[in-house]
């Protein structure tokens, strides 16, 4: 291949490194109204009275909006395909405030100083209610987070607002109880993961204005432009035809921007004032009222025979939706279906779940999307099973892990048609020198070096739901324009899709001009989430290129007075096989835009009935200080099967970044609330994330399988890479200390105190 599987530089690399104005705030004009939100100090309260009279007199204030000034419609802020599985439980502004930071009023003014002044003098009388903060007690609790009668769920996800249930469900295959009774070894444990913030460099930000036709234009840092259009139409109660969404360059998303977080506030201001407006979340707001990973408690029962063959797996997930249900019904499913499918040979499975409302910040999408929490729990349990069996955890995986051609009953009955997990495990074991380092060794300075491991799988888009579309046109002078609806959020999808187009059209990647998302001009795409772009939109590129090649051949044959079946196209020219006459692509391009010519353009969409999983093996070497409990990651080895690697450089960076995030989740990131529901970790002073210096050596390699349903055999890579660090590090800590920590993060304090108790 000439373009695919090559480390080609990102299309936007030079613009980014030279500081070109490409982000939302760069594009917004200087005379935009500044929009901010007055936020609730209480976790559960009703607005009894709100007085904005004095605040409206502050010089420079354009408007102040309260719940009485906004549409009385409920919607979901989750960027998902219609009908959204997330309940319609949101209003732009509501009289009932359900978490600390819920919006009370929207203030817009000519500058930040005047807006801050107005915010400080708005008078609000609250009826403070008792909050429900403990998600383990939320189901059927007397305190209802959403008692309202106009709450509704569009999909049958087991939701019931009168029971504080955002979703509930069950999956059963075989008789788990019967199998567990016959097992020689059973592990039964509960694991707990907390909320995590995505902490993307660019916070939530949106700029809005009315165009010359009076239509609402949204320029926003979003992963889901077409979903934003629909959500805002619902929230503002206006037709979708009156909304245009444009996605500029995104400064990171990691799932946070798969929800409509900042868009509704400046959009409403622009609708009211007819003036351009922008809202940029502060870092504090991004922490306190973003869309973090859902907190979950996962109970695991796993049974094996005396030889270590896993016979039954039972998982129950309790997920904390927080105050609103964005992504609650969908993240929870991945905790079981993605985790249990790593062990597809068991005789019986049961997966049950409840997603509950509480008066804490609402959750959202974050890289891994529930699989991260589920894999931490199940892989930790499998490692505990290995310890009980006194078996090398690598050996236990070799006996049980899913293999090529196997039917994955817990993964919607899909067949594993592209699976290099066995080769990934073998290579990772060699890279980290597992046999010589397992399980641990004590150093002369009293510290302990130990290794740990974990497996992971994810998916490639949402089967039968995600749609990717592209349009390609041939321009005069013979270059192509590639219009896409997928959102490049720093991952390099613009480049990857251009590589695929270049491969199909036998041209240089620089001959493909890529245009980002504009809902007025781009073909429809569900957006960049669920690891869908390479697999779903990539196939749309392949299909579109086939169509445009046919048109080029047809036009060239006409110009050569030759039959279509007697010509070939080599990417540069059309050749008549009989006469050996040629016509260049440039000539064809010019002819296509002249009188008598035919415009050469093609558009195709793609969806898939399957979602082939990528696989990954992660192995870690840590150094543990027995006196302080401090854990340092010395070496992290990752081997990934993402099918054909489209761009090795971008795939490697994706993997390294995901591992770093996973290490942060495992060791540092600790969301905490006080007794009144106020978030304590609201800045980088309290919410610690790892820097590159904190994660030691990260080494990445690939074992390629070939996925027959993917473009050039490719699968996804974006999400899977975050899933192995937490269980692998927990495994290494056990090997070093004898402790199995089942709640994240695994801090030095927990380890030190646990070792003291262990000694007692």
XYZ file of C-alpha atoms in Angstrom:
760
model
C 0.000 0.000 0.000
C 1.186 3.505 -0.843
C -0.712 5.640 1.680
C -2.369 3.319 4.203
C -0.140 1.852 6.937
C 2.274 4.750 6.476
C 3.341 7.278 9.188
C 2.089 10.333 7.291
C 2.152 13.696 9.076
C -1.182 15.097 10.233
C -2.936 17.418 7.831
C -3.144 20.222 10.400
C 0.246 19.695 12.020
C 1.899 22.920 10.893
C -1.140 25.081 11.669
C -1.196 23.742 15.205
C 2.518 23.947 15.981
C 2.774 27.469 14.542
C -0.176 28.738 16.576
C -2.589 29.544 13.761
C -6.065 30.734 14.916
C -8.016 27.515 14.535
C -9.969 27.024 17.790
C -13.409 28.348 18.735
C -12.164 31.252 20.821
C -9.731 32.229 18.029
C -12.597 32.433 15.555
C -15.108 34.315 17.708
C -15.171 38.081 16.985
C -13.963 40.471 19.659
C -17.362 42.150 20.084
C -19.154 38.970 21.205
C -21.346 39.170 24.249
C -19.732 37.330 27.143
C -22.022 34.677 28.611
C -21.750 33.219 32.099
C -24.020 31.253 34.381
C -25.014 31.795 37.994
C -24.785 28.372 39.597
C -26.576 26.749 42.507
C -24.706 26.494 45.813
C -26.969 23.634 46.880
C -27.215 20.012 45.791
C -31.008 19.958 46.009
C -33.117 23.112 46.110
C -36.095 24.953 44.652
C -35.899 28.557 43.498
C -38.536 30.447 45.492
C -37.680 33.907 44.222
C -35.024 35.418 41.991
C -34.462 39.182 41.740
C -32.377 40.486 38.844
C -33.531 44.149 38.935
C -30.324 45.655 40.294
C -28.077 43.300 38.300
C -29.757 44.346 35.044
C -28.732 47.958 35.739
C -25.021 47.119 35.706
C -23.451 48.998 32.768
C -22.744 46.679 29.860
C -25.302 44.014 30.768
C -27.327 42.956 27.750
C -29.676 40.391 29.265
C -30.283 38.214 32.304
C -32.371 35.096 31.780
C -34.029 32.919 34.421
C -36.156 29.775 34.254
C -39.170 31.972 33.447
C -37.461 33.206 30.239
C -36.563 29.833 28.739
C -38.531 27.218 26.785
C -40.403 24.795 29.022
C -39.208 21.727 27.108
C -37.271 18.737 28.385
C -34.429 17.227 26.408
C -31.266 15.232 26.850
C -27.819 16.765 26.414
C -26.327 13.396 25.382
C -25.032 13.446 21.810
C -26.552 10.187 20.627
C -28.600 9.052 17.655
C -32.356 9.610 17.756
C -34.308 8.237 19.529
C -31.791 8.866 22.272
C -31.592 6.148 24.937
C -30.795 8.795 27.554
C -33.945 10.155 29.252
C -35.329 13.609 28.529
C -34.696 15.058 31.992
C -33.020 18.414 31.284
C -34.207 21.986 30.870
C -31.997 24.912 29.927
C -32.960 26.528 33.241
C -35.158 24.850 35.816
C -36.791 25.971 39.026
C -35.690 22.677 40.616
C -31.911 22.556 41.105
C -30.552 19.037 41.346
C -26.820 19.393 41.996
C -24.309 21.976 43.107
C -23.508 24.064 40.052
C -26.848 23.608 38.326
C -27.584 26.781 36.310
C -29.798 29.350 38.055
C -29.527 32.293 35.641
C -27.763 33.216 32.406
C -26.015 36.591 32.260
C -24.710 38.203 29.067
C -22.772 41.442 28.803
C -20.228 43.325 26.758
C -17.270 42.255 28.882
C -16.317 39.806 31.590
C -16.062 42.471 34.300
C -19.653 43.621 33.899
C -20.946 40.048 33.760
C -19.073 39.071 36.929
C -20.449 42.163 38.670
C -24.018 41.303 37.679
C -23.624 37.678 38.757
C -22.534 38.811 42.214
C -25.640 40.919 42.884
C -28.427 38.649 41.654
C -30.600 37.835 44.671
C -31.997 34.317 44.963
C -34.140 32.793 47.691
C -33.808 29.011 47.792
C -35.878 26.349 49.458
C -33.068 24.013 50.446
C -33.977 20.335 50.314
C -32.186 17.283 51.646
C -29.870 15.890 48.952
C -29.448 12.263 47.940
C -25.675 11.774 47.667
C -25.058 8.048 48.263
C -25.657 6.183 45.019
C -25.668 2.817 46.779
C -28.888 3.895 48.543
C -30.527 5.770 45.668
C -32.734 3.058 44.184
C -36.259 3.378 45.616
C -35.135 6.106 48.024
C -37.720 8.479 49.496
C -35.881 11.477 47.977
C -36.636 11.651 44.269
C -34.146 13.460 42.078
C -36.643 13.726 39.201
C -40.183 13.751 40.605
C -41.541 15.807 37.680
C -44.411 14.476 35.566
C -42.942 15.590 32.215
C -39.811 13.427 32.573
C -39.754 10.848 29.791
C -37.664 8.058 28.306
C -37.844 7.553 24.542
C -36.381 4.044 24.597
C -37.247 1.003 26.761
C -34.096 1.083 28.911
C -35.699 0.112 32.205
C -35.963 3.707 33.408
C -38.351 4.833 36.144
C -37.912 8.317 37.602
C -40.236 7.445 40.496
C -37.649 4.893 41.635
C -34.582 7.067 40.838
C -33.804 4.648 38.008
C -32.204 6.067 34.895
C -31.893 2.549 33.469
C -31.908 -1.103 34.497
C -31.573 -4.425 32.743
C -30.296 -7.976 32.630
C -28.548 -10.376 30.239
C -28.451 -14.132 30.898
C -26.788 -16.981 29.038
C -26.736 -20.392 30.677
C -27.225 -21.263 34.354
C -24.655 -19.296 36.365
C -25.707 -20.650 39.764
C -25.471 -24.262 38.656
C -22.057 -23.716 37.119
C -20.710 -21.891 40.171
C -21.782 -24.771 42.418
C -19.656 -27.132 40.355
C -16.601 -24.832 40.324
C -13.566 -25.718 42.414
C -12.645 -22.055 42.824
C -14.933 -19.021 43.058
C -13.971 -15.368 43.432
C -16.628 -12.956 44.702
C -15.579 -9.321 45.133
C -16.850 -5.767 44.721
C -14.908 -3.078 42.872
C -15.436 0.670 42.928
C -14.427 3.286 40.385
C -15.058 6.993 40.929
C -15.895 9.827 38.580
C -13.032 10.989 36.368
C -12.704 14.302 34.571
C -11.449 14.290 30.977
C -9.363 17.467 31.601
C -8.946 18.190 27.890
C -6.717 21.214 27.288
C -9.503 23.233 25.652
C -12.449 23.569 27.996
C -16.067 23.620 26.792
C -16.591 26.634 24.543
C -19.160 27.880 22.034
C -19.661 30.979 19.882
C -23.092 31.748 18.405
C -24.484 34.324 15.977
C -27.316 34.885 13.516
C -26.403 34.816 9.832
C -27.850 37.094 7.147
C -30.842 34.760 6.811
C -31.606 34.964 10.524
C -30.502 31.384 11.167
C -28.760 30.444 14.401
C -25.115 29.585 13.717
C -23.261 27.544 16.339
C -19.460 27.383 16.261
C -18.536 24.920 18.957
C -15.834 22.590 20.174
C -17.936 19.459 19.825
C -17.539 15.840 18.810
C -21.143 15.595 17.576
C -22.154 18.537 15.344
C -25.255 16.892 13.854
C -26.465 15.782 17.280
C -25.880 19.324 18.584
C -28.205 20.631 15.878
C -30.991 18.267 16.935
C -30.490 18.809 20.681
C -30.559 22.601 20.356
C -33.674 22.401 18.198
C -35.329 20.425 21.008
C -34.040 22.695 23.771
C -34.862 25.992 22.038
C -38.076 24.664 20.507
C -37.174 25.791 16.995
C -36.884 23.830 13.702
C -33.577 22.147 12.916
C -33.627 24.019 9.605
C -32.978 27.219 11.575
C -29.714 25.900 13.063
C -26.281 25.507 11.526
C -23.398 23.918 13.477
C -19.760 24.382 12.533
C -16.948 22.475 14.204
C -13.545 24.173 14.174
C -10.386 22.497 15.436
C -10.952 20.823 18.826
C -8.459 21.021 21.664
C -9.289 17.557 22.959
C -12.555 15.917 23.914
C -12.099 12.326 25.119
C -15.900 11.988 25.210
C -16.605 15.092 27.295
C -17.745 16.913 24.164
C -20.184 14.170 23.199
C -22.656 16.074 25.367
C -24.108 19.530 24.796
C -22.463 21.269 27.742
C -21.821 24.888 26.762
C -23.878 25.292 23.585
C -27.359 26.009 24.954
C -26.448 29.120 26.958
C -24.950 31.416 24.282
C -27.437 30.030 21.760
C -30.336 31.224 23.897
C -28.667 34.619 24.439
C -28.221 35.072 20.693
C -31.846 34.110 20.086
C -32.990 36.685 22.659
C -30.636 39.554 21.780
C -29.930 38.881 18.074
C -26.262 39.497 18.907
C -23.197 37.220 18.734
C -22.323 35.597 22.034
C -19.747 33.212 23.403
C -19.306 31.097 26.480
C -16.019 29.593 27.636
C -16.125 27.357 30.669
C -13.548 28.112 33.309
C -11.433 25.188 34.415
C -13.413 25.129 37.657
C -16.700 24.858 35.730
C -15.247 22.089 33.590
C -14.484 20.172 36.778
C -17.712 20.900 38.658
C -20.260 20.860 35.818
C -18.693 18.990 32.938
C -19.609 15.447 31.899
C -17.237 13.106 33.765
C -16.919 9.339 33.726
C -19.689 7.627 35.690
C -18.921 6.380 39.173
C -19.643 2.664 39.407
C -19.719 -0.180 41.886
C -19.299 -3.571 40.236
C -19.812 -6.912 41.929
C -18.095 -9.845 40.262
C -18.476 -13.574 40.776
C -16.254 -15.787 38.690
C -15.829 -19.538 38.926
C -13.273 -21.963 37.521
C -12.571 -25.677 37.707
C -9.487 -27.106 39.377
C -7.464 -26.606 36.187
C -8.324 -22.915 35.914
C -10.908 -23.162 33.127
C -13.448 -20.377 33.700
C -16.981 -21.786 33.777
C -19.203 -18.910 34.888
C -19.137 -15.118 35.201
C -21.700 -12.972 37.012
C -21.449 -9.174 37.077
C -23.764 -6.624 38.683
C -23.066 -2.970 37.932
C -24.506 -0.084 39.920
C -23.837 3.156 38.061
C -24.244 6.682 39.402
C -25.902 8.815 36.723
C -25.717 11.858 38.970
C -28.385 14.528 38.599
C -29.025 13.867 34.898
C -29.082 10.777 32.732
C -26.718 11.672 29.885
C -25.139 8.428 28.620
C -26.272 6.590 31.757
C -28.246 3.811 30.002
C -25.503 3.164 27.433
C -22.224 3.329 29.364
C -23.433 0.710 31.820
C -23.936 -1.951 29.162
C -20.304 -1.899 28.167
C -19.170 -2.779 31.693
C -20.452 -6.305 31.187
C -20.690 -6.949 27.469
C -17.165 -5.741 26.677
C -15.489 -7.205 29.766
C -17.085 -10.666 29.875
C -16.519 -11.190 26.156
C -12.789 -11.448 26.823
C -13.628 -14.918 28.138
C -15.986 -16.255 25.496
C -15.622 -19.929 26.351
C -17.473 -19.958 29.680
C -20.590 -22.069 30.097
C -22.769 -19.396 31.720
C -23.006 -15.621 32.092
C -25.240 -13.202 33.920
C -25.010 -9.430 33.693
C -27.344 -7.177 35.677
C -27.280 -3.429 36.123
C -28.997 -0.417 37.635
C -28.258 3.215 36.812
C -29.478 5.561 39.536
C -30.017 9.285 39.928
C -28.334 11.221 42.764
C -27.803 14.898 43.590
C -24.238 14.934 42.300
C -22.819 16.177 39.004
C -24.301 14.353 36.026
C -22.045 11.878 34.245
C -21.223 11.583 30.580
C -18.976 9.928 28.045
C -15.280 9.371 28.657
C -12.858 7.331 26.603
C -13.625 3.665 27.258
C -17.286 4.471 27.969
C -18.063 1.973 30.715
C -15.789 -0.771 29.429
C -12.991 0.871 31.420
C -14.838 0.359 34.697
C -15.986 -3.157 33.789
C -12.556 -4.315 32.653
C -10.967 -2.994 35.859
C -13.417 -5.097 37.862
C -13.381 -8.312 35.845
C -9.651 -8.325 35.062
C -8.925 -7.681 38.738
C -11.160 -10.630 39.615
C -9.402 -12.845 37.070
C -6.053 -11.833 38.562
C -7.395 -12.671 42.014
C -8.507 -16.035 40.640
C -4.972 -16.627 39.362
C -3.612 -15.865 42.829
C -6.081 -18.288 44.414
C -5.058 -20.959 41.920
C -1.373 -20.119 42.509
C -1.158 -19.746 38.741
C 0.676 -17.213 36.581
C -2.028 -14.743 35.410
C -0.584 -15.002 31.890
C -1.124 -18.754 31.935
C -4.699 -18.291 33.151
C -5.397 -15.959 30.199
C -3.853 -18.405 27.754
C -6.308 -21.044 28.975
C -9.403 -18.843 28.781
C -9.165 -15.764 26.575
C -11.296 -15.357 23.476
C -9.784 -16.614 20.238
C -10.115 -16.277 16.486
C -13.404 -17.655 15.163
C -15.065 -17.922 18.560
C -18.690 -16.847 19.030
C -18.881 -14.176 21.719
C -22.278 -14.805 23.314
C -21.986 -11.802 25.628
C -20.954 -9.547 22.738
C -24.311 -9.659 20.962
C -23.473 -13.068 19.468
C -20.772 -11.699 17.176
C -18.004 -13.921 15.833
C -14.412 -12.938 16.521
C -13.282 -12.740 12.901
C -10.100 -10.764 13.505
C -8.343 -11.682 16.726
C -4.619 -11.479 17.395
C -4.982 -11.463 21.185
C -2.806 -14.558 21.548
C 0.007 -12.917 19.594
C -0.432 -9.678 21.556
C -0.024 -11.602 24.817
C 3.058 -13.436 23.594
C 4.735 -10.254 22.362
C 3.924 -8.244 25.500
C 5.328 -11.031 27.664
C 8.574 -10.945 25.699
C 8.810 -7.147 25.693
C 8.577 -6.804 29.471
C 10.597 -9.979 30.182
C 7.703 -11.357 32.218
C 9.194 -14.756 33.022
C 12.223 -13.208 34.734
C 10.340 -10.432 36.552
C 7.167 -12.238 37.656
C 5.932 -11.801 40.305
C 8.380 -9.446 42.059
C 11.858 -8.889 43.409
C 13.158 -6.820 46.325
C 15.759 -4.159 45.613
C 18.725 -3.281 47.790
C 17.109 0.016 48.800
C 14.147 -1.837 50.313
C 11.770 -1.064 47.478
C 10.001 -3.796 45.513
C 9.778 -4.205 41.772
C 6.722 -6.128 40.576
C 4.819 -6.790 37.374
C 1.120 -7.022 36.568
C -1.034 -7.536 33.508
C -4.500 -7.208 32.019
C -6.402 -7.755 28.785
C -8.915 -5.465 27.123
C -11.319 -5.277 24.222
C -13.595 -2.530 22.953
C -15.631 -2.087 19.775
C -15.593 -0.336 16.411
C -18.634 1.915 16.336
C -22.148 1.019 17.469
C -23.530 -1.760 15.309
C -26.673 -0.905 13.326
C -26.665 2.642 14.751
C -23.594 4.643 13.755
C -23.532 6.125 10.263
C -20.588 7.688 8.496
C -20.898 9.629 5.252
C -18.446 11.401 2.978
C -18.554 13.302 -0.285
C -15.670 13.492 -2.721
C -15.517 15.714 -5.763
C -12.931 16.084 -8.486
C -11.889 19.694 -9.021
C -10.358 21.408 -12.019
C -6.609 20.737 -12.135
C -7.216 17.206 -10.863
C -7.271 17.461 -7.075
C -10.001 16.145 -4.806
C -12.132 17.676 -2.075
C -13.125 15.309 0.736
C -16.128 16.487 2.745
C -16.588 14.611 5.995
C -19.067 14.741 8.863
C -16.760 13.125 11.419
C -15.126 15.401 13.981
C -11.363 15.395 14.217
C -10.725 16.140 17.899
C -6.975 15.867 17.700
C -6.977 12.181 16.849
C -6.002 12.778 13.215
C -9.120 11.394 11.537
C -8.842 14.084 8.827
C -5.451 12.615 7.961
C -6.467 8.961 8.242
C -9.515 9.401 6.011
C -7.379 11.313 3.498
C -4.882 8.425 3.525
C -7.665 5.980 2.706
C -8.941 8.191 -0.099
C -5.430 8.568 -1.494
C -4.955 4.799 -1.415
C -8.221 4.206 -3.255
C -7.604 6.940 -5.833
C -3.906 6.187 -6.389
C -2.813 9.715 -5.580
C -0.712 11.589 -3.064
C -2.326 12.451 0.283
C -1.638 16.131 -0.423
C -3.944 15.832 -3.438
C -6.850 15.296 -1.012
C -8.203 18.510 0.524
C -10.220 17.735 3.656
C -13.062 19.920 4.896
C -14.227 19.731 8.504
C -17.790 19.592 9.704
C -20.446 22.117 8.765
C -23.961 20.736 9.118
C -25.108 22.847 6.159
C -22.495 21.380 3.836
C -21.086 18.142 5.248
C -22.734 14.783 4.678
C -24.424 13.348 7.761
C -22.248 11.588 10.311
C -23.238 10.516 13.808
C -20.006 11.990 15.129
C -16.682 11.013 16.601
C -17.375 8.659 19.456
C -17.611 4.925 20.161
C -14.364 4.426 18.235
C -16.354 4.675 15.012
C -14.500 7.003 12.650
C -11.772 4.798 11.180
C -14.043 1.775 10.867
C -17.400 3.336 9.905
C -16.469 6.564 8.112
C -13.419 4.853 6.621
C -15.649 2.382 4.801
C -17.758 5.293 3.549
C -14.566 6.717 2.046
C -13.768 3.415 0.320
C -17.274 3.121 -1.129
C -17.281 6.748 -2.302
C -13.908 6.377 -3.981
C -15.185 3.363 -5.927
C -18.040 5.472 -7.287
C -15.890 8.448 -8.211
C -13.371 6.204 -9.980
C -16.229 4.905 -12.120
C -17.142 8.470 -13.102
C -13.537 9.354 -13.889
C -13.248 6.274 -16.104
C -16.523 7.139 -17.835
C -15.468 10.742 -18.486
C -12.032 9.695 -19.644
C -13.436 7.054 -21.971
C -15.732 9.644 -23.548
C -12.834 12.035 -24.081
C -10.762 9.248 -25.651
C -13.664 7.947 -27.770
C -13.099 4.555 -26.202
C -15.434 2.046 -24.529
C -15.458 2.097 -20.733
C -14.402 -1.536 -20.475
C -11.364 -0.726 -22.614
C -9.817 1.916 -20.350
C -7.916 1.901 -17.068
C -7.304 4.627 -14.500
C -3.953 4.630 -12.700
C -4.589 7.668 -10.500
C -2.884 10.105 -12.865
C -4.437 9.364 -16.216
C -7.025 7.302 -18.049
C -5.454 4.963 -20.613
C -7.180 3.440 -23.636
C -5.875 -0.141 -23.778
C -6.424 -0.448 -27.548
C -4.780 2.761 -28.742
C -2.580 3.505 -25.694
C -3.870 7.055 -25.848
C -4.094 8.824 -22.478
C -5.981 11.687 -20.924
C -4.682 13.212 -17.699
C -6.674 13.622 -14.514
C -6.127 17.381 -14.790
C -7.727 17.401 -18.244
C -10.640 15.340 -16.987
C -11.031 17.739 -14.067
C -11.137 20.780 -16.341
C -13.586 19.079 -18.706
C -15.900 18.224 -15.794
C -16.444 21.902 -14.970
C -16.840 23.109 -18.559
C -19.974 23.294 -20.689
C -20.817 19.835 -21.923
C -18.879 18.158 -19.125
C -20.238 16.270 -16.153
C -19.531 17.303 -12.589
C -17.604 14.432 -11.054
C -18.747 13.962 -7.491
C -19.828 11.055 -5.327
C -21.218 10.516 -1.869
C -21.748 7.340 0.116
C -22.676 6.428 3.646
C -21.886 3.334 5.653
C -23.125 1.514 8.704
C -22.208 -1.896 10.015
C -24.324 -4.686 11.524
C -21.279 -5.722 13.544
C -18.740 -3.912 15.729
C -15.499 -5.892 15.520
C -13.502 -5.486 18.721
C -9.890 -4.409 18.878
C -7.836 -6.201 21.527
C -4.992 -5.141 23.789
C -2.590 -6.602 26.316
C -1.075 -4.304 28.901
C 1.808 -5.253 31.192
C 3.374 -2.993 33.780
C 6.444 -2.970 35.985
C 6.135 -0.849 39.103
C 8.396 0.085 41.980
C 6.696 0.184 45.383
C 8.124 1.898 48.452
C 7.101 -0.281 51.406
C 7.436 2.555 53.907
C 5.393 5.223 52.126
C 3.207 3.161 49.788
C 4.366 5.248 46.846
C 4.014 3.485 43.478
C 6.142 4.517 40.518
C 5.416 3.143 37.063
C 8.778 2.064 35.689
C 7.779 0.410 32.440
C 4.460 -0.020 30.638
C 4.197 -2.329 27.657
C 1.180 -2.343 25.370
C 0.507 -4.531 22.354
C -2.623 -3.686 20.382
C -4.597 -5.492 17.704
C -6.516 -2.795 15.834
C -6.601 -4.695 12.566
C -4.577 -2.954 9.874
C -2.798 0.047 11.363
C -3.715 2.949 9.074
C -1.145 5.435 10.429
C 1.459 3.929 12.803
C 2.510 7.306 14.225
C -1.019 8.380 15.102
C -1.907 4.926 16.440
C 1.154 4.955 18.683
C 0.314 8.406 20.049
C -3.281 7.322 20.680
C -2.027 4.334 22.649
C 0.512 6.293 24.679
C -2.057 8.955 25.565
C -4.671 6.412 26.600
C -2.187 4.579 28.805
C -1.237 7.834 30.509
C -4.907 8.574 31.208
C -5.388 5.046 32.534
C -2.432 5.429 34.886
C -3.936 8.674 36.189
C -7.250 6.930 36.813
C -5.449 4.097 38.599
C -3.170 6.089 40.900
C -4.143 9.760 41.152
C -7.540 11.010 40.014
C -9.815 11.160 43.047
C -13.161 12.976 42.768
C -14.518 13.731 46.227
C -17.669 15.476 47.483
C -18.329 16.984 50.900
C -21.438 16.206 52.969
C -23.389 18.925 51.153
C -22.630 17.604 47.685
C -19.953 20.159 46.833
C -17.099 18.937 44.683
C -13.765 19.305 46.452
C -11.502 18.651 43.453
C -12.178 21.755 41.377
C -8.712 22.680 40.126
C -5.437 21.043 39.146
C -4.232 21.784 42.669
C -6.672 19.180 44.020
C -7.313 16.993 40.968
C -4.002 15.433 40.078
C -3.273 14.006 36.651
C 0.019 12.435 35.568
C 2.551 14.283 33.476
C 4.870 12.506 31.077
C 7.447 12.423 33.871
C 5.109 10.438 36.126
C 4.602 7.418 33.908
C 8.075 6.043 33.304
C 8.746 4.272 30.051
C 5.789 3.549 27.749
C 6.418 1.081 24.944
C 3.837 0.327 22.270
C 3.698 -2.315 19.572
C 1.056 -3.771 17.282
C -0.021 -7.236 16.206
C -2.222 -6.751 13.201
C -5.153 -8.942 12.364
C -7.271 -8.346 9.265
C -10.887 -7.330 9.793
C -12.861 -8.303 6.669
C -15.621 -5.729 7.315
C -13.245 -2.801 7.874
C -11.478 -0.453 5.458
C -8.223 -2.158 4.416
C -8.779 -4.558 7.317
C -8.802 -1.820 9.986
C -10.599 -1.716 13.330
C -10.670 1.009 15.973
C -8.033 2.079 18.486
C -9.278 5.254 20.210
C -10.896 3.820 23.340
C -9.358 0.441 24.082
C -5.993 1.934 25.010
C -7.211 3.345 28.358
C -8.580 0.058 29.679
C -5.605 -2.021 30.880
C -3.584 0.249 33.239
C -5.894 0.131 36.286
C -6.223 -3.678 36.558
C -2.587 -4.247 35.525
C -1.284 -1.841 38.171
C -3.608 -3.359 40.800
C -2.149 -6.759 39.899
C 1.405 -5.454 40.239
C 0.618 -3.863 43.615
C -0.687 -7.237 44.801
C 2.482 -8.979 43.675
C 4.561 -6.372 45.507
C 2.555 -6.087 48.718
C 0.014 -8.898 49.015
C -2.777 -6.292 48.912
C -5.593 -6.266 46.408
C -6.983 -2.747 46.183
C -10.478 -2.743 44.740
C -11.280 0.981 44.848
C -9.702 3.538 42.534
C -7.522 5.484 42.796
C -4.910 3.300 44.495
C -3.135 6.030 46.426
C 0.054 5.753 48.448
C -1.941 6.279 51.635
C -4.238 3.328 50.904
C -1.271 1.104 50.135
C 0.745 2.144 53.210
C -2.214 1.747 55.562
C -3.163 -1.542 53.944
C 0.350 -2.900 54.369
C 0.317 -1.924 58.040
C -2.945 -3.808 58.568
C -1.562 -6.733 56.565
C 1.440 -6.916 58.889
C -0.840 -6.895 61.930
